[in-house]
Coordinates of C-alpha atoms in Angstrom, one line a residue:
Chain A
M1 CA -0.2 0.2 0.1
R2 CA 1.3 3.6 -0.9
F3 CA 0.0 6.1 1.3
T4 CA 2.5 8.9 0.8
A5 CA 1.8 9.7 -2.8
E6 CA -1.8 10.2 -2.3
S7 CA -1.5 12.2 0.5
T8 CA 1.1 14.6 -1.2
R9 CA -1.2 14.7 -3.9
Q10 CA -4.3 16.0 -1.9
R11 CA -2.0 18.8 -0.3
L12 CA -1.7 20.3 -3.6
I13 CA -5.0 22.1 -3.6
E14 CA -5.7 24.2 -6.8
P15 CA -6.5 27.9 -6.0
D16 CA -9.8 28.9 -6.6
L17 CA -9.3 31.9 -8.7
T18 CA -13.2 32.8 -9.0
S19 CA -13.3 34.1 -5.2
M20 CA -9.9 36.0 -5.8
V21 CA -11.5 37.9 -8.5
D22 CA -14.5 38.4 -6.7
V23 CA -12.5 40.0 -4.0
V24 CA -10.3 42.3 -6.4
F25 CA -13.4 43.4 -8.3
L26 CA -14.8 44.5 -5.2
L27 CA -11.9 46.4 -3.8
I28 CA -12.0 48.0 -7.3
I29 CA -15.7 49.2 -6.7
F30 CA -14.7 50.3 -3.3
F31 CA -11.9 52.1 -4.4
V32 CA -13.4 53.9 -7.6
T33 CA -16.7 55.0 -5.5
T34 CA -14.8 56.5 -2.6
S35 CA -12.3 58.5 -4.6
S36 CA -15.1 59.8 -6.7
F37 CA -16.9 60.8 -3.4
V38 CA -13.8 62.8 -2.2
R39 CA -13.7 64.4 -5.6
M40 CA -17.3 65.6 -5.7
T41 CA -17.2 67.0 -2.0
R42 CA -13.7 68.8 -2.1
A43 CA -13.2 71.2 -4.8
D44 CA -9.5 72.1 -5.7
L45 CA -9.0 75.3 -3.8
Q46 CA -6.3 77.2 -2.3
L47 CA -7.3 77.1 1.2
T48 CA -5.7 79.7 3.9
E49 CA -3.1 78.2 5.5
V50 CA -3.6 78.3 9.3
P51 CA -3.3 75.4 11.9
G52 CA -6.9 75.3 12.6
E53 CA -8.3 74.1 16.1
E54 CA -8.4 70.8 17.8
G55 CA -12.3 69.7 18.4
P56 CA -14.5 66.7 17.6
E57 CA -14.2 65.6 14.0
S58 CA -17.3 64.7 12.2
T59 CA -16.7 62.5 9.7
T60 CA -19.6 62.8 7.5
P61 CA -20.4 66.6 7.4
G62 CA -24.0 67.6 6.4
L63 CA -23.0 69.9 3.9
V64 CA -19.7 70.9 2.3
I65 CA -19.8 74.3 0.4
N66 CA -16.8 75.3 -1.6
I67 CA -16.4 78.8 -2.7
E68 CA -13.9 79.4 -5.6
S69 CA -11.6 82.7 -5.9
D70 CA -14.4 84.5 -8.1
G71 CA -17.1 83.7 -5.6
N72 CA -18.9 80.8 -7.5
F73 CA -20.3 78.2 -4.9
I74 CA -19.6 74.5 -5.8
V75 CA -21.6 71.8 -3.6
D76 CA -21.1 67.8 -4.6
G77 CA -19.0 69.0 -7.7
E78 CA -21.7 71.1 -9.3
D79 CA -21.9 74.8 -9.8
I80 CA -25.2 76.5 -8.0
D81 CA -26.4 79.9 -7.3
F82 CA -27.2 81.3 -4.1
D83 CA -30.9 80.6 -4.1
R84 CA -30.4 76.9 -4.9
M85 CA -27.8 76.8 -2.0
M86 CA -30.0 78.0 0.4
N87 CA -33.0 75.6 -0.7
M88 CA -30.1 72.9 -0.3
I89 CA -29.2 74.1 3.4
A90 CA -33.2 74.1 3.9
V91 CA -33.3 70.3 2.7
E92 CA -30.6 69.5 4.9
I93 CA -32.0 71.1 7.8
E94 CA -35.0 69.1 7.4
K95 CA -32.9 66.0 7.0
V96 CA -31.6 66.5 10.7
G97 CA -35.1 66.9 11.8
G98 CA -35.4 70.6 11.4
E99 CA -33.1 71.2 14.0
A100 CA -30.7 74.0 12.1
Q101 CA -28.6 74.1 15.1
S102 CA -27.4 70.5 14.6
L103 CA -26.7 70.9 10.9
D104 CA -22.9 70.3 10.3
V105 CA -21.9 72.8 7.5
V106 CA -18.2 72.8 6.2
V107 CA -17.2 76.0 4.4
R108 CA -14.0 75.6 2.1
A109 CA -13.3 79.1 0.7
D110 CA -10.5 79.7 -1.4
R111 CA -8.2 82.1 0.2
S112 CA -8.6 85.0 -2.1
A113 CA -12.2 84.8 -2.5
P114 CA -13.8 88.2 -1.6
L115 CA -15.3 88.0 2.0
L116 CA -18.2 89.3 0.5
H117 CA -19.3 86.0 -0.7
I118 CA -18.7 84.3 2.7
N119 CA -20.7 87.1 4.6
H120 CA -23.5 86.6 2.4
L121 CA -23.6 82.7 2.7
A122 CA -23.1 83.5 6.5
Q123 CA -25.9 85.9 6.7
G124 CA -28.2 83.4 4.6
M125 CA -27.6 80.5 6.9
I126 CA -28.3 82.8 10.1
D127 CA -31.6 83.8 8.5
Q128 CA -32.1 79.7 8.4
G129 CA -31.4 79.3 11.9
V130 CA -27.9 77.8 11.3
R131 CA -25.6 79.3 14.2
S132 CA -22.4 77.0 13.8
W133 CA -20.2 76.2 10.9
R134 CA -16.7 75.3 10.0
L135 CA -14.3 77.0 8.0
A136 CA -11.9 74.6 6.4
T137 CA -8.0 75.6 6.6
R138 CA -5.2 73.8 5.2
V139 CA -2.5 72.7 7.9
P140 CA 0.9 74.1 7.2
P141 CA 3.8 71.5 7.5
G142 CA 4.8 71.1 11.2
A143 CA 1.9 73.1 12.7
V144 CA 0.4 72.4 16.0
R145 CA -3.4 73.0 16.5
T146 CA -4.9 75.1 19.2
G147 CA -7.6 74.0 21.7
G148 CA -10.9 74.7 20.1
G149 CA -14.1 76.0 21.8
R150 CA -17.1 78.2 21.2
Chain B
M1 CA -9.5 -2.8 -12.6
K2 CA -8.4 0.7 -12.4
L3 CA -9.6 2.8 -9.5
S4 CA -7.4 5.6 -9.6
P5 CA -8.9 8.7 -11.5
P6 CA -8.0 9.3 -15.1
T7 CA -5.1 11.0 -15.8
T8 CA -6.0 14.2 -17.2
N9 CA -8.0 14.8 -13.8
R10 CA -5.1 14.2 -11.9
N11 CA -2.8 16.2 -14.0
R12 CA -5.4 19.1 -13.9
R13 CA -5.6 18.7 -9.9
M14 CA -1.8 18.9 -9.8
R15 CA -1.6 22.1 -12.1
P16 CA 1.0 24.8 -10.4
L17 CA -0.5 27.9 -9.6
Q18 CA -0.5 30.7 -12.4
L19 CA 1.7 33.4 -10.4
V20 CA 2.7 35.2 -13.7
S21 CA -0.7 36.3 -14.3
M22 CA -1.6 36.8 -10.7
V23 CA 1.6 39.1 -10.3
D24 CA 0.5 40.8 -13.5
M25 CA -3.0 41.6 -12.1
I26 CA -1.4 43.2 -9.0
F27 CA 0.7 45.2 -10.4
L28 CA -1.8 46.7 -12.7
L29 CA -4.0 47.4 -9.9
L30 CA -1.0 49.1 -8.1
I31 CA -0.5 51.3 -11.2
Y32 CA -4.2 52.1 -11.5
F33 CA -4.6 53.2 -7.7
L34 CA -1.1 55.1 -8.0
A35 CA -2.6 56.9 -11.0
S36 CA -6.0 57.6 -9.7
T37 CA -5.2 58.8 -6.4
S38 CA -4.6 62.5 -6.1
Y39 CA -2.5 63.9 -3.0
A40 CA -4.7 65.9 -0.8
P41 CA -3.0 68.0 1.6
P42 CA -4.3 67.6 5.2
E43 CA -6.9 69.9 6.2
S44 CA -8.3 71.3 9.4
H45 CA -11.1 73.7 10.5
L46 CA -12.0 76.7 12.5
A47 CA -15.3 76.7 14.0
P48 CA -16.5 80.3 15.0
A49 CA -20.1 80.6 16.1
L50 CA -22.2 82.7 13.6
M51 CA -24.2 85.8 14.6
A52 CA -26.3 88.8 12.7
Q53 CA -24.8 92.4 12.8
Q54 CA -28.1 93.8 14.2
I55 CA -28.2 91.0 17.2
A56 CA -24.7 91.7 18.1
G57 CA -24.8 95.5 18.3
G58 CA -28.4 95.6 19.9
R59 CA -27.7 93.3 22.9
A60 CA -26.3 94.8 26.1
A61 CA -24.3 92.2 28.1
D62 CA -22.3 92.4 31.6
L63 CA -19.4 91.2 29.5
Q64 CA -18.6 93.2 26.5
P65 CA -16.7 91.0 23.6
Q66 CA -14.0 92.5 22.1
V67 CA -14.5 93.3 18.3
V68 CA -11.8 92.7 15.7
E69 CA -12.7 94.3 12.3
V70 CA -11.0 92.9 9.3
A71 CA -11.4 95.7 6.7
P72 CA -9.3 97.9 4.5
V73 CA -7.4 100.6 6.0
A74 CA -5.9 103.2 3.6
G75 CA -6.5 100.8 0.6
E76 CA -4.8 97.9 2.2
P77 CA -6.4 95.0 4.4
A78 CA -5.9 95.3 8.1
F79 CA -7.1 94.2 11.6
R80 CA -8.8 96.8 13.6
I81 CA -9.3 96.4 17.1
G82 CA -9.9 99.8 19.3
E83 CA -7.5 102.6 17.8
H84 CA -5.3 99.6 17.0
V85 CA -4.5 99.2 13.1
L86 CA -2.7 95.9 12.6
R87 CA -1.3 94.5 9.4
S88 CA -0.4 91.0 10.5
S89 CA -2.0 88.1 12.4
D90 CA 1.1 87.9 14.5
A91 CA 0.7 91.5 15.8
L92 CA -2.9 91.0 16.3
R93 CA -2.4 87.8 18.2
E94 CA -0.2 89.9 20.7
V95 CA -2.8 92.4 21.3
L96 CA -5.4 89.8 21.9
E97 CA -3.4 88.2 24.1
S98 CA -3.2 91.1 26.6
L99 CA -7.1 91.6 26.7
P100 CA -9.7 90.1 28.9
K101 CA -11.3 86.9 27.4
D102 CA -14.4 86.5 29.3
G103 CA -16.8 88.3 26.9
G104 CA -15.2 86.3 23.8
V105 CA -14.1 88.3 20.5
F106 CA -16.5 89.0 17.3
I107 CA -14.6 89.1 14.2
K108 CA -16.6 91.5 11.7
G109 CA -15.3 91.1 8.2
S110 CA -15.9 93.5 5.5
G111 CA -17.0 92.5 2.2
N112 CA -14.2 93.7 -0.1
V113 CA -11.0 92.0 1.7
A114 CA -9.8 88.3 0.8
T115 CA -11.2 85.5 2.9
Q116 CA -7.7 84.7 4.2
W117 CA -7.6 87.7 6.6
A118 CA -11.0 86.9 8.1
I119 CA -9.7 83.4 8.8
E120 CA -6.4 84.5 10.1
A121 CA -8.2 86.8 12.7
I122 CA -10.1 84.0 13.8
Q123 CA -6.9 81.8 14.2
A124 CA -5.3 84.7 16.1
A125 CA -8.1 85.0 18.3
R126 CA -8.1 81.4 19.1
D127 CA -4.1 81.3 19.6
A128 CA -4.5 84.1 22.2
G129 CA -6.7 81.9 24.2
F130 CA -10.3 83.1 23.4
V131 CA -13.1 80.4 23.7
K132 CA -16.0 82.2 22.5
V133 CA -15.2 83.7 19.0
T134 CA -18.0 84.5 16.9
Y135 CA -17.9 85.7 13.4
V136 CA -20.4 88.8 12.5
P137 CA -20.9 89.2 8.8
M138 CA -20.8 92.9 7.7
E139 CA -22.1 94.9 4.5
L140 CA -24.5 93.0 2.5

């Protein structure tokens, strides 16, 4: 009786390429969708280089508003006018149960954009009951953040 | 009597793993991700409270906030706090550090200066130790 040859043969299991390809395709789909999401929310802007402040980070802001140097508003990769943006803010407030104060708004403004556009936006948010926002900054290399607070 | 499986099946089962095509695929994926990933510099944030100008001006309080105005002075953007006209955020921070902080600080931004100036003023207030920082939009 020869047991050795048989057991060696059983150990050489053929790898299942089907599941491997499945996993690879899942990874591709994951990376493609997440990278396009980041691109949609963050426009290519020259943010002000200051360290910012330490505070609770919200991983999923309710609304990210980009303001270009010429004052254009961009939300989710789309140019929108002021009135439409106010409507979007109203919709987002509805999504958080009508409590405007719990809406998390991140404003990413180009550092050379006139403050007039920020003021216009800020006044519009105040009119809708929003009392807090976050202004995005670019962290300079080696910068230390200061303590946050209201 | 032949009980063992046919030779073709046995050969198929013992076929070595095709590593070449696997490595090809991994390198293709690597190149794809390297090419498609864009470098995003790290971002932070400043979170001043928001307040309308008329409310800010019309309410009396025991503790009066400091008021920093970001506006052009003699044609150039500047920070104005009381009688001080300051041209840099470092100078603003030094002045703010010497002031009482209990009432907080209002940053009033004029519409015809760049956003950078207002954000630097908010950062200077935070760095000076102010906890309550409020942004008040002007000139609409």
